[in-house]
Amino acid sequence: MSKSPQSIVVLSGAGISAESGIETFRSEDGLWANHPVDEVATPEGFARNPSLVYEFYNMRRRQLLSDKIRPNAAHTALAKFEHEFPGSFLLVTQNIDNLHERAGSQNLLHMHGELLKMRCLNSKMVFDIRKDIGFDTHCRCCRSPGNVRPHIVWFGEMPFHMQQINSALQSCDLFVAIGTSGNVYPASGFYQTAKIRKAHTVELNLEETGSAFDSHVYGPATEVVPAYFEALLAT
Ligand code: APR
């Protein structure tokens, strides 16, 4: 990268939360190794067996809200950078945990939704939640309970905030992906959109993903993310 960046877009994936104790999806003992995706992360799976889907996300929400799970040095480094960087900064996360918020990130978009939110199937209204949801859950818009679903994007559904994300990708001069395997579209194509606009693209990940970023730094997020963004701020 020749000159200091003016506009940065960062994309994070499950790898940034791994060292906080939240399992990733595609590691050997990851979430998808123990839960069939089509049963717990598709609209069809929810229609077929809502109880299984409610419990899958209730279990992950209970874990997230336990005092063992907290932001790590990578989350903190990103929030610190955002507040000290003079240019424009957008953090797009594929993660449904709230660790970026808890670390202090503000200009943040959850493109796959949030574990601590539920949505009414009738009104589409979204509500904050911090407890289990199920057939007995009341939303504030319906008279009867049981009309809610996790406010999470399942396979086959359109991610949130895509217009805003694409607009930011087209005007950034630096794109950084952190802790994502690049397996799921459209997030996996963001670096190519940025590249078309001549942005410099960087991948910070534990291991190679085979994606054609301009540069790569491999290692655990709690080491490579603070080092990368501290150096960037010094340029
Ligand atoms: N530090 C940095 N990277 C890590 C670490 C770590 N400590 N641990 C794991 N990783 C990397 C892995 O090498 C892998 O490339 O994080 C990546 C995690 O990949 P996935 O498990 O596929 O997670 P992600 O890329 O976020 O998945 C994208 O797929 O299933 C859907 O909706 C789900 O948002 C998710 C999307």
Short mmCIF file of C-alpha atoms and ligand atoms in Angstrom, two decimals:
data_model
loop_
_atom_site.label_atom_id
_atom_site.label_comp_id
_atom_site.label_asym_id
_atom_site.label_seq_id
_atom_site.Cartn_x
_atom_site.Cartn_y
_atom_site.Cartn_z
CA MET A 1 0.00 0.00 0.00
CA SER A 2 1.71 3.24 -1.15
CA LYS A 3 -0.15 6.07 0.63
CA SER A 4 -2.21 6.10 3.83
CA PRO A 5 -5.76 4.82 3.27
CA GLN A 6 -8.65 7.29 3.43
CA SER A 7 -11.55 4.83 3.44
CA ILE A 8 -11.41 1.36 5.00
CA VAL A 9 -13.88 -1.53 4.96
CA VAL A 10 -13.24 -4.46 7.30
CA LEU A 11 -15.08 -7.80 7.05
CA SER A 12 -14.97 -10.13 10.03
CA GLY A 13 -15.93 -13.79 10.31
CA ALA A 14 -16.13 -16.46 12.98
CA GLY A 15 -12.34 -16.62 13.29
CA ILE A 16 -12.23 -13.26 15.10
CA SER A 17 -14.42 -14.67 17.89
CA ALA A 18 -12.69 -18.08 18.09
CA GLU A 19 -10.25 -16.99 20.80
CA SER A 20 -13.18 -15.64 22.81
CA GLY A 21 -14.44 -19.23 23.01
CA ILE A 22 -17.09 -19.20 20.27
CA GLU A 23 -16.59 -22.10 17.87
CA THR A 24 -16.26 -21.41 14.18
CA PHE A 25 -18.36 -23.15 11.52
CA ARG A 26 -16.02 -25.13 9.32
CA SER A 27 -13.28 -26.36 11.62
CA GLU A 28 -13.18 -30.08 12.32
CA ASP A 29 -15.24 -29.81 15.50
CA GLY A 30 -17.05 -26.68 14.32
CA LEU A 31 -20.76 -25.93 14.39
CA TRP A 32 -21.50 -27.48 11.03
CA ALA A 33 -19.69 -30.67 11.98
CA ASN A 34 -22.22 -31.20 14.79
CA HIS A 35 -25.38 -29.66 13.32
CA PRO A 36 -26.80 -30.34 9.84
CA VAL A 37 -26.95 -26.92 8.17
CA ASP A 38 -30.18 -27.66 6.31
CA GLU A 39 -31.92 -28.52 9.59
CA VAL A 40 -30.86 -25.53 11.68
CA ALA A 41 -29.89 -22.74 9.25
CA THR A 42 -32.51 -22.74 6.47
CA PRO A 43 -36.13 -21.50 6.29
CA GLU A 44 -37.15 -25.04 5.27
CA GLY A 45 -35.50 -26.48 8.36
CA PHE A 46 -37.35 -23.98 10.55
CA ALA A 47 -40.67 -24.82 8.88
CA ARG A 48 -40.00 -28.57 9.29
CA ASN A 49 -38.86 -28.51 12.93
CA PRO A 50 -39.03 -25.09 14.63
CA SER A 51 -38.23 -26.57 18.06
CA LEU A 52 -34.84 -27.83 16.83
CA VAL A 53 -34.01 -24.43 15.36
CA TYR A 54 -35.21 -22.53 18.44
CA GLU A 55 -33.01 -24.75 20.63
CA PHE A 56 -29.95 -24.45 18.34
CA TYR A 57 -29.98 -20.65 18.65
CA ASN A 58 -31.12 -20.66 22.30
CA MET A 59 -28.04 -22.76 23.14
CA ARG A 60 -25.73 -20.36 21.27
CA ARG A 61 -27.42 -17.32 22.89
CA ARG A 62 -27.01 -18.81 26.37
CA GLN A 63 -23.32 -19.41 25.61
CA LEU A 64 -22.84 -15.85 24.34
CA LEU A 65 -24.48 -14.39 27.46
CA SER A 66 -22.36 -16.48 29.83
CA ASP A 67 -19.62 -14.55 31.66
CA LYS A 68 -16.97 -16.77 30.05
CA ILE A 69 -17.47 -15.13 26.64
CA ARG A 70 -16.01 -11.67 26.18
CA PRO A 71 -14.37 -9.59 23.43
CA ASN A 72 -10.72 -10.45 22.74
CA ALA A 73 -7.71 -8.30 21.73
CA ALA A 74 -8.73 -8.41 18.07
CA HIS A 75 -12.19 -6.96 18.77
CA THR A 76 -10.62 -4.31 21.01
CA ALA A 77 -7.95 -3.39 18.47
CA LEU A 78 -10.59 -2.83 15.76
CA ALA A 79 -12.69 -0.59 18.03
CA LYS A 80 -9.60 1.42 19.07
CA PHE A 81 -8.56 1.85 15.44
CA GLU A 82 -12.05 3.00 14.42
CA HIS A 83 -12.01 5.74 17.04
CA GLU A 84 -8.47 6.96 16.20
CA PHE A 85 -8.53 6.64 12.39
CA PRO A 86 -9.23 10.04 10.73
CA GLY A 87 -10.71 8.58 7.53
CA SER A 88 -13.96 6.67 6.96
CA PHE A 89 -14.27 3.21 8.52
CA LEU A 90 -16.94 0.54 8.21
CA LEU A 91 -16.90 -2.84 9.96
CA VAL A 92 -19.10 -5.50 8.33
CA THR A 93 -19.43 -8.69 10.33
CA GLN A 94 -20.79 -12.07 9.33
CA ASN A 95 -20.93 -12.92 13.02
CA ILE A 96 -24.15 -12.93 15.01
CA ASP A 97 -22.41 -12.43 18.37
CA ASN A 98 -22.23 -8.99 20.01
CA LEU A 99 -18.49 -8.98 20.77
CA HIS A 100 -17.68 -6.13 18.37
CA GLU A 101 -20.27 -3.91 20.09
CA ARG A 102 -19.01 -4.89 23.52
CA ALA A 103 -15.47 -3.98 22.44
CA GLY A 104 -16.70 -0.50 21.39
CA SER A 105 -17.12 -0.78 17.61
CA GLN A 106 -19.78 1.66 16.39
CA ASN A 107 -19.90 1.85 12.59
CA LEU A 108 -20.84 -1.83 12.40
CA LEU A 109 -23.21 -3.82 10.19
CA HIS A 110 -24.36 -7.38 10.99
CA MET A 111 -24.97 -8.75 7.49
CA HIS A 112 -26.10 -12.16 8.84
CA GLY A 113 -28.25 -10.81 11.68
CA GLU A 114 -27.85 -10.97 15.45
CA LEU A 115 -28.28 -13.71 18.06
CA LEU A 116 -29.70 -11.18 20.55
CA LYS A 117 -32.58 -10.20 18.27
CA MET A 118 -35.80 -11.94 17.19
CA ARG A 119 -38.26 -11.08 14.40
CA CYS A 120 -42.04 -11.38 14.23
CA LEU A 121 -43.09 -13.61 11.34
CA ASN A 122 -46.21 -11.51 10.78
CA SER A 123 -45.12 -7.90 11.18
CA LYS A 124 -41.37 -8.41 10.50
CA MET A 125 -40.74 -6.20 13.55
CA VAL A 126 -37.41 -6.87 15.26
CA PHE A 127 -37.01 -7.08 19.05
CA ASP A 128 -34.01 -7.34 21.36
CA ILE A 129 -33.95 -10.59 23.33
CA ARG A 130 -31.63 -12.04 25.97
CA LYS A 131 -33.54 -15.23 26.80
CA ASP A 132 -34.69 -18.41 25.10
CA ILE A 133 -37.38 -18.05 22.44
CA GLY A 134 -39.95 -20.63 21.40
CA PHE A 135 -43.63 -21.33 20.81
CA ASP A 136 -44.53 -19.53 24.04
CA THR A 137 -42.66 -16.33 23.15
CA HIS A 138 -44.79 -13.21 22.83
CA CYS A 139 -43.85 -10.42 20.44
CA ARG A 140 -45.24 -6.96 21.11
CA CYS A 141 -47.24 -6.89 17.89
CA CYS A 142 -49.33 -10.09 17.99
CA ARG A 143 -52.01 -11.15 20.44
CA SER A 144 -50.96 -14.80 20.46
CA PRO A 145 -47.44 -16.15 21.20
CA GLY A 146 -45.32 -18.28 18.91
CA ASN A 147 -44.91 -15.99 15.91
CA VAL A 148 -41.21 -15.27 16.29
CA ARG A 149 -37.96 -16.50 14.68
CA PRO A 150 -34.29 -15.71 15.24
CA HIS A 151 -33.35 -12.46 13.45
CA ILE A 152 -30.59 -14.35 11.65
CA VAL A 153 -29.99 -14.77 7.91
CA TRP A 154 -30.31 -18.43 6.91
CA PHE A 155 -28.93 -20.07 3.78
CA GLY A 156 -31.05 -19.06 0.81
CA GLU A 157 -32.00 -15.72 2.39
CA MET A 158 -30.66 -12.30 1.41
CA PRO A 159 -28.08 -10.82 3.82
CA PHE A 160 -28.88 -7.44 5.41
CA HIS A 161 -27.43 -4.00 4.50
CA MET A 162 -26.15 -5.10 1.07
CA GLN A 163 -26.73 -1.72 -0.60
CA GLN A 164 -24.76 0.12 2.06
CA ILE A 165 -22.03 -2.51 2.00
CA ASN A 166 -21.63 -2.42 -1.78
CA SER A 167 -21.52 1.35 -1.76
CA ALA A 168 -18.74 1.29 0.85
CA LEU A 169 -16.81 -1.39 -1.09
CA GLN A 170 -16.93 0.72 -4.25
CA SER A 171 -15.40 3.74 -2.52
CA CYS A 172 -12.84 2.19 -0.17
CA ASP A 173 -9.09 2.16 -0.81
CA LEU A 174 -8.35 -0.58 1.73
CA PHE A 175 -10.34 -3.79 2.35
CA VAL A 176 -9.34 -6.12 5.21
CA ALA A 177 -10.91 -9.55 5.83
CA ILE A 178 -10.40 -11.09 9.28
CA GLY A 179 -11.09 -14.69 10.33
CA THR A 180 -13.29 -15.82 7.46
CA SER A 181 -12.88 -18.89 5.27
CA GLY A 182 -14.40 -17.17 2.24
CA ASN A 183 -16.87 -20.00 1.76
CA VAL A 184 -20.12 -18.05 1.78
CA TYR A 185 -21.28 -15.59 -0.86
CA PRO A 186 -21.80 -12.59 -1.05
CA ALA A 187 -19.24 -11.89 1.72
CA SER A 188 -16.64 -14.07 -0.02
CA GLY A 189 -16.78 -11.79 -3.07
CA PHE A 190 -16.39 -8.47 -1.25
CA TYR A 191 -12.62 -8.30 -1.76
CA GLN A 192 -13.08 -8.70 -5.51
CA THR A 193 -15.56 -5.80 -5.59
CA ALA A 194 -13.05 -3.68 -3.67
CA LYS A 195 -10.24 -4.76 -6.00
CA ILE A 196 -12.16 -3.62 -9.09
CA ARG A 197 -12.11 -0.16 -7.55
CA LYS A 198 -8.36 -0.41 -7.05
CA ALA A 199 -8.53 -0.92 -3.29
CA HIS A 200 -5.69 -2.77 -1.64
CA THR A 201 -7.01 -6.04 -0.19
CA VAL A 202 -5.57 -7.79 2.87
CA GLU A 203 -6.46 -11.12 4.49
CA LEU A 204 -5.74 -11.63 8.20
CA ASN A 205 -6.47 -15.28 8.99
CA LEU A 206 -5.20 -18.25 10.97
CA GLU A 207 -4.46 -20.16 7.78
CA GLU A 208 -4.53 -19.85 3.98
CA THR A 209 -7.99 -19.77 2.40
CA GLY A 210 -6.92 -19.71 -1.23
CA SER A 211 -8.52 -16.32 -1.84
CA ALA A 212 -6.56 -13.92 -4.11
CA PHE A 213 -6.08 -10.99 -1.75
CA ASP A 214 -3.22 -8.59 -2.52
CA SER A 215 -1.55 -9.53 0.75
CA HIS A 216 -2.02 -11.96 3.63
CA VAL A 217 -0.95 -12.09 7.26
CA TYR A 218 -1.41 -15.48 8.88
CA GLY A 219 -1.75 -16.08 12.60
CA PRO A 220 -4.25 -15.91 15.45
CA ALA A 221 -6.49 -12.83 15.29
CA THR A 222 -5.50 -11.69 18.80
CA GLU A 223 -1.92 -11.33 17.53
CA VAL A 224 -2.18 -10.29 13.87
CA VAL A 225 -5.12 -7.84 14.19
CA PRO A 226 -3.67 -5.56 16.88
CA ALA A 227 -0.25 -5.60 15.15
CA TYR A 228 -1.71 -4.82 11.72
CA PHE A 229 -3.99 -1.96 12.82
CA GLU A 230 -1.44 -0.38 15.18
CA ALA A 231 1.05 -0.29 12.27
CA LEU A 232 -1.64 1.11 9.95
CA LEU A 233 -2.41 3.94 12.34
CA ALA A 234 1.29 4.81 12.44
CA THR A 235 1.52 5.24 8.64
N1 APR B 1 -7.68 -16.25 14.35
C1 APR B 1 -7.88 -15.96 13.04
N2 APR B 1 -8.58 -16.76 12.19
C2 APR B 1 -9.10 -17.88 12.70
C3 APR B 1 -8.94 -18.26 14.05
C4 APR B 1 -8.20 -17.38 14.89
N3 APR B 1 -7.97 -17.65 16.19
N4 APR B 1 -9.56 -19.46 14.26
C5 APR B 1 -10.10 -19.81 13.06
N5 APR B 1 -9.81 -18.88 12.13
C6 APR B 1 -10.20 -18.87 10.72
C7 APR B 1 -10.26 -20.23 10.07
O1 APR B 1 -9.00 -20.56 9.52
C8 APR B 1 -11.30 -20.00 8.97
O2 APR B 1 -10.68 -19.57 7.76
O3 APR B 1 -11.50 -18.34 10.66
C9 APR B 1 -12.18 -18.88 9.52
C10 APR B 1 -13.55 -19.35 9.96
O4 APR B 1 -14.21 -19.84 8.84
P1 APR B 1 -15.72 -20.36 8.98
O5 APR B 1 -15.82 -21.30 10.14
O6 APR B 1 -16.15 -20.81 7.61
O7 APR B 1 -16.55 -19.05 9.40
P2 APR B 1 -17.00 -17.85 8.47
O8 APR B 1 -16.04 -17.64 7.35
O9 APR B 1 -17.29 -16.71 9.35
O10 APR B 1 -18.40 -18.40 7.86
C11 APR B 1 -19.14 -17.47 7.07
O11 APR B 1 -20.91 -19.08 6.92
O12 APR B 1 -22.14 -20.69 7.94
C12 APR B 1 -22.16 -19.39 7.53
O13 APR B 1 -23.48 -17.68 8.44
C13 APR B 1 -22.36 -18.45 8.69
O14 APR B 1 -21.43 -16.23 8.96
C14 APR B 1 -21.10 -17.58 8.67
C15 APR B 1 -20.60 -17.73 7.25
#
